[in-house]
Amino acid sequence: MAAKIPVTIITGFLGSGKTTLIRHLLQNNQGRRIAVLVNEFGELGIDGELLSSCQICPETSVETEVSTSPATNIFELTNGCLCCTVQEEFLPTMQQLIKRRESIDCILIETSGLALPKPLVKAFRWQEIRNAATVDAVITVVDCAAVAAGTFAINPEAVEAQRQADDSLEHETPLQELFEDQLACADLVVLNKTNLVDKQAKASVEQLVKQELPREVKIVESNYGQLDPSVLMGFQAAVENDLDNRPSHHDTEEEHDHDDEITSTYLVLDRTFEPQQLLYQLQTLAREQEIYRIKGFVAVPNKSMRLVMQGVGNRFDQFYDRPWQPEEIRQTSLVFIGRDLNSSQIKSHLLTVTT
């Protein structure tokens, strides 16, 4: 029997840098034939498209089945949360991959930023998967700057002060629980975006992360996900057989509701934007609404390259990833993820931006 396909699960909160990390891995694949499963939250395949433009993948790499080419193959799963609906798209896709196991060296799975990793790992115990694939490791990516700012992890002292002032605050927030669960399942923690904080803030975040880890787990620092593949792969942890050592807030629950009130909306506009004008308006929207994540592609006037725009809270990154293809319509496509989003207000706000 052929060896099991090693699977690396990349988890982490919205905007932590998972896609950037995987993109770097693909560009430095060291000859590995890699299949990538991308779990999108929202109806536009931004992450899958961004990965397929890594200059390693073939032009048609976002597909529904594996080719025998050594190039990367991207598979988009659009259910938004693998841990909730893992059987709907994940199982059929894995079965396709297993059929072509001789032409695959490894699989990377990027979960959505709202997904619990443990239920996904449990799927590798299923009869249809367990004899052919194994979870090599769970890599949890942490946005150091966001955690330092208190965006995705609440300061323990502040929580205690709030609880003393308000008896109704008896439980952690669902997002705090999600942050903790993603850490509790980790074989490696990537402390990303450390260049955006000073040494004291970085040390505080690292200490907070260590408090949430139920066992000894290595923490590595990263900027823009630039880590050698040997750091991220080859753990041989067989995580599916070690779930008892990875506690979760949801171990006794049949379902979870961490994303019940979190929604996504998207805009596809047949127009161009000046980057700085659009950035100002997106930052304004992030202040006016509870938006956790903004990502997408922007058509820029008189520019042959496609602009990638990514935002976490009020902090944005942008870069040009590739030229527009001759057959492409030069549209601006943006996904917004947050709580109680006002879609009409978002659209009307952006339509007021002048070119």
CSV table of C-alpha atoms in Angstrom, one decimal, residues 6 27 33 80-81 110 140 182 232 249 309-310:
chain,number,residue,atom,x,y,z
A,6,PRO,CA,0.7,14.1,4.5
A,27,GLN,CA,6.7,29.7,-4.5
A,33,ARG,CA,3.7,18.3,-6.0
A,80,GLY,CA,-17.4,29.0,4.6
A,81,CYS,CA,-16.6,26.8,7.5
A,110,GLU,CA,-6.4,26.6,4.4
A,140,THR,CA,-1.9,28.1,13.6
A,182,GLN,CA,-7.1,27.4,17.1
A,232,LEU,CA,6.2,23.9,8.3
A,249,HIS,CA,-14.4,24.7,24.0
A,309,MET,CA,-6.2,45.0,-1.4
A,310,GLN,CA,-6.3,43.3,2.0
